[in-house]
Coordinates of C-alpha atoms and ligand atoms in Angstrom, one line a residue:
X193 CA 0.0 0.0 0.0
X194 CA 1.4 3.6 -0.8
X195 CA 0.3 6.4 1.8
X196 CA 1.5 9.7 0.9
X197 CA 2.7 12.0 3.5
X198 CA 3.7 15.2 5.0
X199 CA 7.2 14.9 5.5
X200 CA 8.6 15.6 9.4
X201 CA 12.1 16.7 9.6
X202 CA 14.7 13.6 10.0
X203 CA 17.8 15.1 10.2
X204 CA 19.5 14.7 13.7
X205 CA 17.5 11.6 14.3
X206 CA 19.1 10.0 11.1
X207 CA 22.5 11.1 11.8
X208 CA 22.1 9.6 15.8
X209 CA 21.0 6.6 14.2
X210 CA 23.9 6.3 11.8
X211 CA 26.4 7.0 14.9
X212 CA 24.9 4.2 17.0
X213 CA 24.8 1.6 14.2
X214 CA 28.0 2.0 14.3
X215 CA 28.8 1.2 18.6
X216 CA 25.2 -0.2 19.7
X217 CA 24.1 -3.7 17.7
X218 CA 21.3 -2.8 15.7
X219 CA 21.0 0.9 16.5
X220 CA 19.1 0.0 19.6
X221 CA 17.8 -3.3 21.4
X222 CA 14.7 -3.9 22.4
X223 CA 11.0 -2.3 22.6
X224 CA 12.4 0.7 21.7
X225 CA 14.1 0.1 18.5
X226 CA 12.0 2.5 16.3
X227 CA 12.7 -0.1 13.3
X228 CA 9.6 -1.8 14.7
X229 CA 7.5 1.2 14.4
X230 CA 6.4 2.5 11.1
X231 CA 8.7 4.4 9.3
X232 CA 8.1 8.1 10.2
X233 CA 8.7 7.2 13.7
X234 CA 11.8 9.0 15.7
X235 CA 14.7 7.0 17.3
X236 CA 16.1 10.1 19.6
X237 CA 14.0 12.5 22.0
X238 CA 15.3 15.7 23.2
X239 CA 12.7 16.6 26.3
X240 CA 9.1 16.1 27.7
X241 CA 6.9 18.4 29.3
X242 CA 3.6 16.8 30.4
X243 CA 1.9 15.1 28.2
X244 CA 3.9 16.2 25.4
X245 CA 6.9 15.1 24.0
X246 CA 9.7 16.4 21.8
X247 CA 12.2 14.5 19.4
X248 CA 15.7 15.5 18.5
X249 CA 14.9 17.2 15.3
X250 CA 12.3 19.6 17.7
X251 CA 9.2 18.0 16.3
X252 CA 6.4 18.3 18.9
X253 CA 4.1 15.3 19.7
X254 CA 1.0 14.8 22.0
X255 CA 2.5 11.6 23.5
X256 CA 0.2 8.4 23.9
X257 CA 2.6 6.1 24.6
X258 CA 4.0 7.8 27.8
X259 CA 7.4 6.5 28.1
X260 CA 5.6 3.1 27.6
X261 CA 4.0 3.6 30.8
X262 CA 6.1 5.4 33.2
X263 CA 4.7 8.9 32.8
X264 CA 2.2 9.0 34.7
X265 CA 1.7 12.7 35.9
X266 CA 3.5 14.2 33.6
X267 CA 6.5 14.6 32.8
X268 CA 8.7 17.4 34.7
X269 CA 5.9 17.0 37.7
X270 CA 6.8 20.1 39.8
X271 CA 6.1 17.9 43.1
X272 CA 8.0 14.9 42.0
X273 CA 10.6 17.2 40.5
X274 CA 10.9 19.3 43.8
X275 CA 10.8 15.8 46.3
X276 CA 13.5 13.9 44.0
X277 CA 15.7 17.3 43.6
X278 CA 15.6 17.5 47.8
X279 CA 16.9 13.9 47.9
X280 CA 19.6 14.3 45.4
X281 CA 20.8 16.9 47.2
X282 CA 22.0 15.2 50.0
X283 CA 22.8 11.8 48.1
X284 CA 21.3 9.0 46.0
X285 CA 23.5 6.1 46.2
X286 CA 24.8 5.2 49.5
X287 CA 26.4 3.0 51.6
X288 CA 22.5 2.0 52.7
X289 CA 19.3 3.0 51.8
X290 CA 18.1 7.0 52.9
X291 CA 15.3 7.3 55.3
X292 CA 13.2 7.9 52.0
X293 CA 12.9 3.9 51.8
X294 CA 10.6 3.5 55.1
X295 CA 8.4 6.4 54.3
X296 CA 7.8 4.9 50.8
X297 CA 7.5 1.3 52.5
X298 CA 5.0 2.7 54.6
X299 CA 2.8 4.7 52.3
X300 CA 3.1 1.6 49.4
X301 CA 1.7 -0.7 52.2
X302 CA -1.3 2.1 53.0
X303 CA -1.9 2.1 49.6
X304 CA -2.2 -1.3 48.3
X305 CA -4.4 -3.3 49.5
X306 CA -3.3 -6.4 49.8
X307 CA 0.2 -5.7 50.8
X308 CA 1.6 -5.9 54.3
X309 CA 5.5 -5.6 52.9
X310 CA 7.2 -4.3 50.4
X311 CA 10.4 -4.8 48.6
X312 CA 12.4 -1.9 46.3
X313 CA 14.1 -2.9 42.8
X314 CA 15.1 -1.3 39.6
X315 CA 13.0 -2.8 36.7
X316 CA 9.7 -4.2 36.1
X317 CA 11.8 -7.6 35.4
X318 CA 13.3 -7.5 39.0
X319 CA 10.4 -7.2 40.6
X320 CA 8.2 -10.3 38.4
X321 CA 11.6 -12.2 39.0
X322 CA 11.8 -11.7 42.7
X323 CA 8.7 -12.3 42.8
X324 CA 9.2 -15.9 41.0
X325 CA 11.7 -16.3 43.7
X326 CA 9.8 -15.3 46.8
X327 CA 7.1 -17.7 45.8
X328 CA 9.2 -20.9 45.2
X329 CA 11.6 -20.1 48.5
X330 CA 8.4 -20.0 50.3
X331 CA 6.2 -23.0 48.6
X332 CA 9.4 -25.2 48.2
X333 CA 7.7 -25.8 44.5
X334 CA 9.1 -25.2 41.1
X335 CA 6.4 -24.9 38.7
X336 CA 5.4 -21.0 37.9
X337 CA 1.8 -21.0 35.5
X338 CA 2.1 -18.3 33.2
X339 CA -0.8 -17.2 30.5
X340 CA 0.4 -18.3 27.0
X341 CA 1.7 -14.6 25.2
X342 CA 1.9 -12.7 28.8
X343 CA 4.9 -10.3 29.3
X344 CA 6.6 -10.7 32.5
X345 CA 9.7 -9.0 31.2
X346 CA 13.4 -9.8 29.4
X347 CA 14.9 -12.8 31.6
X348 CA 15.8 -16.1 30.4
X349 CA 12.8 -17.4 32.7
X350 CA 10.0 -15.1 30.8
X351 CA 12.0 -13.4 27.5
X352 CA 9.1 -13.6 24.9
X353 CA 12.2 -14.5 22.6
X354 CA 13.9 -17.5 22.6
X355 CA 17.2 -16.5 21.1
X356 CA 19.7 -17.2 23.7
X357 CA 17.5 -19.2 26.2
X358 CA 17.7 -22.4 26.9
X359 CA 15.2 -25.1 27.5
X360 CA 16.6 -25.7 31.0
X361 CA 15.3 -22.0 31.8
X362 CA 12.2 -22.7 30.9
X363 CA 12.2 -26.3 32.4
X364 CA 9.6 -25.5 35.3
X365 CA 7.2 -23.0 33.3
X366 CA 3.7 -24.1 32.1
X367 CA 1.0 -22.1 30.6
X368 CA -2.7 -21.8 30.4
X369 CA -5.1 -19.1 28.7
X370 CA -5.9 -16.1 29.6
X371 CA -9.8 -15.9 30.9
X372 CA -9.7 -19.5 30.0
X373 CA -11.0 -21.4 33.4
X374 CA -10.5 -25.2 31.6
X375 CA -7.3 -24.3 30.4
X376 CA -5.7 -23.0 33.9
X377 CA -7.2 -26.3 35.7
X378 CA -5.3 -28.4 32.8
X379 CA -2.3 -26.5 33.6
X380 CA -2.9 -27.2 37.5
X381 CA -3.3 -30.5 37.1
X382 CA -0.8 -30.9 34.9
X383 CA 1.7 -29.5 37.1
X384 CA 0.8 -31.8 39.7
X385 CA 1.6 -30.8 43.2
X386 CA 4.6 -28.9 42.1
X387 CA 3.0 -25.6 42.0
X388 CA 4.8 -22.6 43.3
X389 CA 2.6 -19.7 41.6
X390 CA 0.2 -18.9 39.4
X391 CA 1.1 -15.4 37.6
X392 CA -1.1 -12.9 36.1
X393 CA -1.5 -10.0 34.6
X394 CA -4.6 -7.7 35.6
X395 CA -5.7 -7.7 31.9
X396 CA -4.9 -9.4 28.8
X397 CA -2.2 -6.8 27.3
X398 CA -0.8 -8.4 24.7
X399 CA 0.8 -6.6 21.6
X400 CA -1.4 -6.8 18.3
X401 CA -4.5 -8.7 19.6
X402 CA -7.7 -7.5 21.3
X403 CA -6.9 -6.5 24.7
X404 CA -9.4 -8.3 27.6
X405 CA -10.3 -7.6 31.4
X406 CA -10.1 -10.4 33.5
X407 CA -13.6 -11.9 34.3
X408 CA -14.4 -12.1 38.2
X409 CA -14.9 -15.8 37.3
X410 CA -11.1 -16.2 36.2
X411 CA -10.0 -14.4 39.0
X412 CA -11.9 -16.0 41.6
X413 CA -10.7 -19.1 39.8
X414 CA -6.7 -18.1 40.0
X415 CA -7.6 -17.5 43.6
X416 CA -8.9 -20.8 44.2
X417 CA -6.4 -23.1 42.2
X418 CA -3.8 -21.3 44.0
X419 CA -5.5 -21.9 46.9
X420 CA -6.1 -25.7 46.8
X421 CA -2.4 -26.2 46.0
X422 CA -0.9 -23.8 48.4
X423 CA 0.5 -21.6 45.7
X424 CA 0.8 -18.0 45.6
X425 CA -1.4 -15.6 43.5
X426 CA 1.6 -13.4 41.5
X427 CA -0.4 -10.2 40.0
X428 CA 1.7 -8.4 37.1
X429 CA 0.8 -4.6 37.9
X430 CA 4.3 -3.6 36.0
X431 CA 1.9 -1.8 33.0
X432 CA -1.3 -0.9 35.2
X433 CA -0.2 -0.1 38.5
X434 CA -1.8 3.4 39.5
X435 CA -3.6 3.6 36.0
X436 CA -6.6 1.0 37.1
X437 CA -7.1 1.5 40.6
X438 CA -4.8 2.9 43.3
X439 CA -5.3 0.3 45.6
X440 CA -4.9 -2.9 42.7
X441 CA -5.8 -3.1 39.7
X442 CA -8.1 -6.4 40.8
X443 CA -9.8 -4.5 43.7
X444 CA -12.8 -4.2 42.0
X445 CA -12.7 -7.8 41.5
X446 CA -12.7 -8.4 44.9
X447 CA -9.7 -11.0 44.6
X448 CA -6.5 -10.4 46.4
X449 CA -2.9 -11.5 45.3
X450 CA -0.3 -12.7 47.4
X451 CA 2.7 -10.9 45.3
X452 CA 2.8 -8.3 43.4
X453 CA 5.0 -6.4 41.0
X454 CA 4.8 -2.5 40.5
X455 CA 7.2 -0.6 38.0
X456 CA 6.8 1.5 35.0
X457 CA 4.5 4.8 36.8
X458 CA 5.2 3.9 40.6
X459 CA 8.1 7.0 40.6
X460 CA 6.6 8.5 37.5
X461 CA 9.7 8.1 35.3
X462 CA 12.2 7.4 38.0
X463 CA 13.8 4.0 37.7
X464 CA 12.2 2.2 41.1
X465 CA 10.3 -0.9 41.0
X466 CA 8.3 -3.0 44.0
X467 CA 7.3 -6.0 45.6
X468 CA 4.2 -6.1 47.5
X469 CA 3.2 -9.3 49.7
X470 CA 1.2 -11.2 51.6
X471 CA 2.1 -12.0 55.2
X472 CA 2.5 -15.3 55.1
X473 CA 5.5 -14.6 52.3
X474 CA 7.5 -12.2 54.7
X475 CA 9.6 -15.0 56.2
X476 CA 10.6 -16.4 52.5
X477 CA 10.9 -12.8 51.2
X478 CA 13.7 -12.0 54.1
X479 CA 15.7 -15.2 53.2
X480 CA 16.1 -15.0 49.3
X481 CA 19.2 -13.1 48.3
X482 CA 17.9 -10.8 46.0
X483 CA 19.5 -7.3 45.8
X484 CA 21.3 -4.9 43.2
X485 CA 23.4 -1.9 43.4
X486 CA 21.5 0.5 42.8
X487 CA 17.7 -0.9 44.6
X488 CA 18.1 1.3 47.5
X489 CA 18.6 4.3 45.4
X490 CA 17.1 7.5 47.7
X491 CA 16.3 9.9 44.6
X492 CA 13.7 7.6 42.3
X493 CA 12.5 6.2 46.1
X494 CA 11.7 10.3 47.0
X495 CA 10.5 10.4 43.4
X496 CA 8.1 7.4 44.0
X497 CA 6.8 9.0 47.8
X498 CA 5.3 12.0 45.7
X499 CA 4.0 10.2 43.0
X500 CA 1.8 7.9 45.2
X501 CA 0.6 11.0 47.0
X502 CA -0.6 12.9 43.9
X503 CA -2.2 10.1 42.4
X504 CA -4.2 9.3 46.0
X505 CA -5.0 12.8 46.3
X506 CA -6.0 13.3 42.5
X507 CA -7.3 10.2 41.8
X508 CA -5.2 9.7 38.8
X509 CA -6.9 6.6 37.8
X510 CA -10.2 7.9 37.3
X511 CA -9.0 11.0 35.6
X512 CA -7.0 9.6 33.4
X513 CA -10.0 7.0 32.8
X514 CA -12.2 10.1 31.8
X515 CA -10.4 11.4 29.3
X516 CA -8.8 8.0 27.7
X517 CA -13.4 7.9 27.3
X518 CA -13.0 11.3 25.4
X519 CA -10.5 9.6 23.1
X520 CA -12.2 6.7 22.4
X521 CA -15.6 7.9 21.8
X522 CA -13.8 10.6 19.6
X523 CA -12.2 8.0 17.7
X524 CA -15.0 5.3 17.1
X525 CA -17.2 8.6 15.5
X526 CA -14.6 9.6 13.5
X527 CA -13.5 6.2 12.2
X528 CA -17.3 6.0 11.1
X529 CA -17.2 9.0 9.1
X530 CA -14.8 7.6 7.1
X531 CA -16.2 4.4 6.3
X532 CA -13.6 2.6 8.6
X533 CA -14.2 -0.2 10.9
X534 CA -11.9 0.0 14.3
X535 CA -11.4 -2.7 17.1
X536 CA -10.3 -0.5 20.4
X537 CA -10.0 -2.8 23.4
X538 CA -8.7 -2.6 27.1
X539 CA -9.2 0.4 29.5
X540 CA -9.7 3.6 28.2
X541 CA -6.9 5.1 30.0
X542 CA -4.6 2.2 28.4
X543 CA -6.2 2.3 25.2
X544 CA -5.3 -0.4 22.1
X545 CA -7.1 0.5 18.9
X546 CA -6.6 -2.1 16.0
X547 CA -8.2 -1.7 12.6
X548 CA -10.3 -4.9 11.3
X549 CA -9.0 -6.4 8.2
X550 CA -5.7 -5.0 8.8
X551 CA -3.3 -8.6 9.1
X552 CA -0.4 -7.4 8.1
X553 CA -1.1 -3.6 10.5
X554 CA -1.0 -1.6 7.4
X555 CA -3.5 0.7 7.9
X556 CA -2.4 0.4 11.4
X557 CA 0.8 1.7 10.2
X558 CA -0.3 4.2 7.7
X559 CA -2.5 5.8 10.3
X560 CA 0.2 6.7 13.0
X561 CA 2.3 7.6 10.5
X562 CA -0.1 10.4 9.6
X563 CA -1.2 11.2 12.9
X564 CA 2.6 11.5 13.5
X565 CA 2.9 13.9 11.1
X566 CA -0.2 15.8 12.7
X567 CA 1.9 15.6 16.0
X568 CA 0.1 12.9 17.6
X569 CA 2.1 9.9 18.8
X570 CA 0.1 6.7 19.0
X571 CA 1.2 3.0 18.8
X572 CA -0.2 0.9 15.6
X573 CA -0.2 -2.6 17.5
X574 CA 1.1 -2.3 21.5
X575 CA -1.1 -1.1 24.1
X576 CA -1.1 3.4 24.9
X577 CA -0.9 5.2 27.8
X578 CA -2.7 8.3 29.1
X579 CA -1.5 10.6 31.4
X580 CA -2.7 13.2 34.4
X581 CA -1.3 16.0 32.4
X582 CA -2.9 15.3 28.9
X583 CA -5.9 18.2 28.6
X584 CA -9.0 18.1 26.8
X585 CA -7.1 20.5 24.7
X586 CA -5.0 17.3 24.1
X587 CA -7.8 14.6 22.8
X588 CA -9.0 17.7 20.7
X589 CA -5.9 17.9 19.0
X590 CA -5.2 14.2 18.7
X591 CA -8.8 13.7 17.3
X592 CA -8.3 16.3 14.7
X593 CA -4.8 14.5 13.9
X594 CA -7.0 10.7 13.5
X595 CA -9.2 12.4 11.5
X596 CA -6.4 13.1 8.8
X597 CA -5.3 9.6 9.5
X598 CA -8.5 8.0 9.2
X599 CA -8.7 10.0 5.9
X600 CA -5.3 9.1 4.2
X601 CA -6.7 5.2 5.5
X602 CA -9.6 5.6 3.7
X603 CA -8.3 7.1 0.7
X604 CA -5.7 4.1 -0.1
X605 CA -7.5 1.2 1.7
X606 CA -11.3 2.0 2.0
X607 CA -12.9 -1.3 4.2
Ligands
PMP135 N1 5.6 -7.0 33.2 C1 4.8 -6.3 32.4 C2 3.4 -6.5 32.4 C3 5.4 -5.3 31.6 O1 4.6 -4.5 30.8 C4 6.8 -5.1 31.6 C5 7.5 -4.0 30.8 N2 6.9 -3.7 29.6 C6 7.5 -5.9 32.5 C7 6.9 -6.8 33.3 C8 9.0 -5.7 32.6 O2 9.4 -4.5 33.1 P1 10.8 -3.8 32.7 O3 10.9 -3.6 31.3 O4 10.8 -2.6 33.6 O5 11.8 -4.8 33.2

C-alpha cells in the first residue's frame, strides 16, 4: 500500500542513528528500536513536558505512549521534580538505603491493599523475577503457570524471545489461557503438586490482539487453584499499576494476590520498581538473596513518595479514565465518518485501537504515520498510555490529527 505523507524533519534523528549503528548492535535493542514502528517514527527524544513530548529534530508530539507507561503525571511534575531534587541533594547512592525507603514502605503498604510488605528494585523484570523467587523459596515448588503470550519481562525465565535461552530456563514453566478457566485447571493439574505460583497480569495486554479484562470468574478461579495447592497468587501490575485503581488493579474484583510487582509509573519516570506481599511470604521474602546496586537508590524512592501522594490525592486513575473515554468515543465517530471499521480494546486510560482487516497492520501503520505527522504519537499494535497531564485540549488535537489519519486510511484502503 502507498500512503503519501507530510514529511517531518529527519535530520539529527538519522545522523544519531547512523552514529549508533556503528557502537550499539542494531542501532538499539529492544522495545524501543524505532525499526519496529512505522517508518516516520523518531529513534532520539530531546525533552518532555507533560503530556507532550519532543524528538531531536524539535518536532512536537501529543505523547500516547507515555514513556511506555512510566509517565504517569507528567513529565517534569513540579512535586515529583521538587521531592527527588531535595533527595539528590543530600545523596542518592549510598552505603545503605536513605530514610526515604521507610516512608515509601509505609505509604506503598497504605496504599495497596493487599500488601503488608514491600520490597524496592530497579525494573519491572526485578520485581516479576523476585517475585518468582519469593514464591518458590516460600512454597518449596518449582512450577510458575504463566498465561500463554503474557509479558513478564526480558529474563531467560520469561523473554518472549527464545534467542539465547535455553530449555533448561524454561524447564519449570507451564501455561494456560488467559480468561480461560478449563485451560488454567489443565495447567494445574498438569503441574501436579509442584506448584509454586500462578502469575497474572490484571488484563490481557498483549501486543497486536484485542486486549481483555479479567472476568471475576477467572479471578476467583486463580484464587482458588492457588489456593487448593498452596501456591501464591503473583499479580503483574508492571503496566497498570496506578492507571486502574490505586489500591490494585483487581480491587474491583474483589480478589487479592499474594505478590505483586509494580514498575513502570510507581516514581513516575524514576527508575524504582516494588514487591508487595502477603504475610505469610515475609519470612521467604527475608531469606532469598535478591539485591542490586542501585535498589536502595534514595532519589527515584523520593521520586516514588510523591508520586503515590498525587495520584491518592487526584485520583489519577479515574482521571486519566475520563479522558482515555474522550479519546475513544472521539475516535469510534470519526472512524465511522470515514467508512472505517476499528477494534479498540482494554481500559480507556490504556487504550489499544486495531483496525479490522488490517493482518499485516498496514492501515495500522499508515495511520500513525499520519497522525505522527499531525503531531500525535500513537502505537499501531502495543497497548497506549494516558497521562494526568494530557488536557481536553489534548484529545482535541489528537482527534483532529486521526481524523487526517483515518482520511489518508480511507483514501488508499477504504474497508
Ligand atoms: N511486566 C509487564 C506487564 C510489563 O509490561 C513489563 C514491561 N513492559 C515488564 C513486566 C518488565 O518491566 P521492565 O521492562 O521494567 O523490566
Amino acid at each position: 500500500m502507498e500512503f503519501s505523507m507530510l514529511e517531518l524533519v529527519r535530520m539529527q534523528d538519522a545522523a544519531l542513528r547512523a552514529r549508533a549503528q556503528k557502537v550499539v548492535p542494531g542501532g538499539m535493542w529492544g522495545h524501543l528500536n524505532a525499526a519496529k514502528l512505522p517508518d516516520r517514527y523518531p529513534q532520539f527524544f530531546s525533552h518532555g513536558e507533560g503530556g507532550l513530548l519532543w524528538d531531536v529534530d524539535g518536532n512536537r508530539y501529543v505523547d500516547f505512549m507515555c514513556s511506555w507507561g512510566p509517565n504517569l503525571l507528567g513529565h517534569k511534575h513540579p512535586e515529583v521534580e521538587e521531592a527527588a531534587e531535595r533527595q539528590r541533594r543530600m545523596g542518592d547512592c549510598l552505603n545503605g538505603p536513605a530514610e526515604v525507603m521507610v516512608e515509601l514502605a509505609e505509604l506503598v503498604v497504605d496504599t495497596i491493599s493487599h500488601a503488608d510488605w514491600t520490597m524496592f528494585q530497579k525494573n519491572g523484570t526485578d520485581a516479576t523475577t523476585t517475585c518468582v523467587t519469593v514464591a518458590r523459596a516460600a512454597t518449596g515448588k518449582r512450577k510458575i503457570l504463566v498465561a500463554k503470550g503474557a509479558y513478564h519481562g526480558a529474563v531467560p525465565w520469561c523473554s518472549p524471545s527464545l534467542i539465547g535461552v535455553t530449555a533448561e530456563d524454561r524447564a519449570h514453566l507451564a501455561y494456560y489461557t488467559f480468561n480461560d478457566i478449563e485451560s488454567l485447571e489443565g495447567a494445574v493439574n498438569g503441574a501436579g503438586d509442584d506448584i509454586a505460583a500462578i502469575v497474572v497480569s490484571a488484563y490481557r495486554h498483549d501486543m497486536s490482539f484485542d486486549q481483555e479484562l479479567p472476568t471475576q470468574d477467572f479471578a476467583r478461579a486463580v484464587r482458588r487453584l492457588a489456593d487448593a495447592k498452596g501456591a501464591a497468587v503473583i499479580l503483574d501490575e508492571v503496566r497498570t499499576g496506578f492507571r486502574l485503581h490505586t489500591a490494585g488493579s483487581w480491587e474491583p474484583l474483589g480478589v487479592s494476590p499474594d505478590l505483586s510487582a509494580w514498575s513502570k509509573a510507581i516514581a513516575n519516570g524514576y527508575a524504582l520498581s516494588a514487591v508487595t506481599g502477603s504475610d505469610w511470604l515475609r519470612k521467604a521474602a527475608s531469606q532469598v538473596f535478591v539485591t542490586g546496586s542501585f535498589w536502595a537508590g534514595a532519589v527515584s524512592m523520593a521520586a516514588a513518595l510523591a508520586t503515590l501522594k498525587v495520584v491518592r490525592r487526584d485520583n489519577v486513575p479515574d482521571k486519566i479514565a475520563r479522558l482515555g473515554q474522550m479519546l475513544r468515543d472521539g475516535l469510534e465517530t470519526r472512524s465511522r465518518q470515514f467508512g472505517l471499521s476499528i477494534r479498540q480494546s482494554g481500559p480507556a486510560q490504556m487504550p489499544t485501537v486495531l483496525f479490522d482487516d488490517d493482518a499485516d497492520f498496514a492501515k495500522g501503520y499508515a495511520f500513525c504515520n499520519a497522525t505522527l505527522a499531525k503531531g500525535v504519537y500513537f502505537h499501531p499494535r502495543h497497548n497506549m498510555f494516558l497521562c494526568a497531564a494530557h488536557t481536553e485540549a489534548d484529545i482535541a488535537d489528537a482527534l483532529e490529527a486521526a481524523e487526517h489519519g483515518f482520511a489518508t486510511v480511507a483514501k488508499t484502503a477504504p474497508n
